[in-house]
Structures are given as structure tokens and as C-alpha cells.
CSV table of C-alpha atoms in Angstrom, one decimal:
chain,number,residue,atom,x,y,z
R,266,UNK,CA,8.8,-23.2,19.8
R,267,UNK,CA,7.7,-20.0,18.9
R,268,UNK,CA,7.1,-18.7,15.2
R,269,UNK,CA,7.4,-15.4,14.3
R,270,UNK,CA,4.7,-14.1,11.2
R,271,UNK,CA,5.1,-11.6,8.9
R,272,UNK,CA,1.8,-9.9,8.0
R,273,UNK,CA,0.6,-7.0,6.3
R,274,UNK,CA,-2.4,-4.7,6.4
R,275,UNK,CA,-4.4,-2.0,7.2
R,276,UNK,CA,-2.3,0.0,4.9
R,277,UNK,CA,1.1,-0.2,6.8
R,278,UNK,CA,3.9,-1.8,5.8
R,279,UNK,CA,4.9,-5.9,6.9
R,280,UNK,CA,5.1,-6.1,9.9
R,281,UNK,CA,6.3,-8.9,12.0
R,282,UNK,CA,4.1,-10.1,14.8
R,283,UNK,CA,4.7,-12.5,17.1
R,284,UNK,CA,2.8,-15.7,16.7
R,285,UNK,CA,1.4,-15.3,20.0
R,286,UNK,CA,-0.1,-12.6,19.9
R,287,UNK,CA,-2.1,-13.7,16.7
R,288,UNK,CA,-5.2,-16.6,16.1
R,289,UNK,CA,-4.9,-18.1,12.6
R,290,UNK,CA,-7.7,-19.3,11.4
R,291,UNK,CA,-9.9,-16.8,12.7
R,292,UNK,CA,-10.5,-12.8,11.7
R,293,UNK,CA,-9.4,-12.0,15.5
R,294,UNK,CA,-6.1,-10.4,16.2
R,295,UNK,CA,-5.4,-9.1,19.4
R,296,UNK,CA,-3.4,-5.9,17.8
R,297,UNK,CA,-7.1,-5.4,16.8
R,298,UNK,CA,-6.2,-5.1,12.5
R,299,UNK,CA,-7.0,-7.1,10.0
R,300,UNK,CA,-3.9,-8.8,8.4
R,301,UNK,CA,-2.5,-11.4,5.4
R,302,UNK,CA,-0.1,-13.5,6.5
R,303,UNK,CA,2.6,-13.2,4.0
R,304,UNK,CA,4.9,-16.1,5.9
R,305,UNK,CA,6.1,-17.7,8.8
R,306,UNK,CA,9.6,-17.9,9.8
């Protein structure tokens, strides 16, 4: 099952990101930003 997360950061707008793309935890992302996780759907 996959999540989808809704971030925000580097001064854009939310942007959803899927889950997999992403390591929580950690201050790697492999879109290469730093984000907050707002939620996950």
C-alpha cells in the first residue's frame, strides 16, 4: 500500500509527493529539497 505525503518547502507551495520517492526520518529526499510533512493520506 502506497501513501501519498503532502509536504511543503523550499518556498513552493504543498506539494504532494509520492511516498516513495521520500525517506522519513532522515534529511534525504531524492527530489533533492528539504520538506515538512504536513500529512499523509
Amino acid at each position: 500500500m502506497m501513501k501519498i505525503a503532502v509536504l511543503r518547502g523550499d518556498g513552493i507551495g504543498p506539494e504532494v509527493i509520492d511516498s516513495a520517492l521520500i525517506v522519513f526520518g532522515c534529511d534525504y529526499f531524492k527530489i533533492g529539497h528539504q520538506f515538512e510533512l504536513i500529512e499523509v493520506r
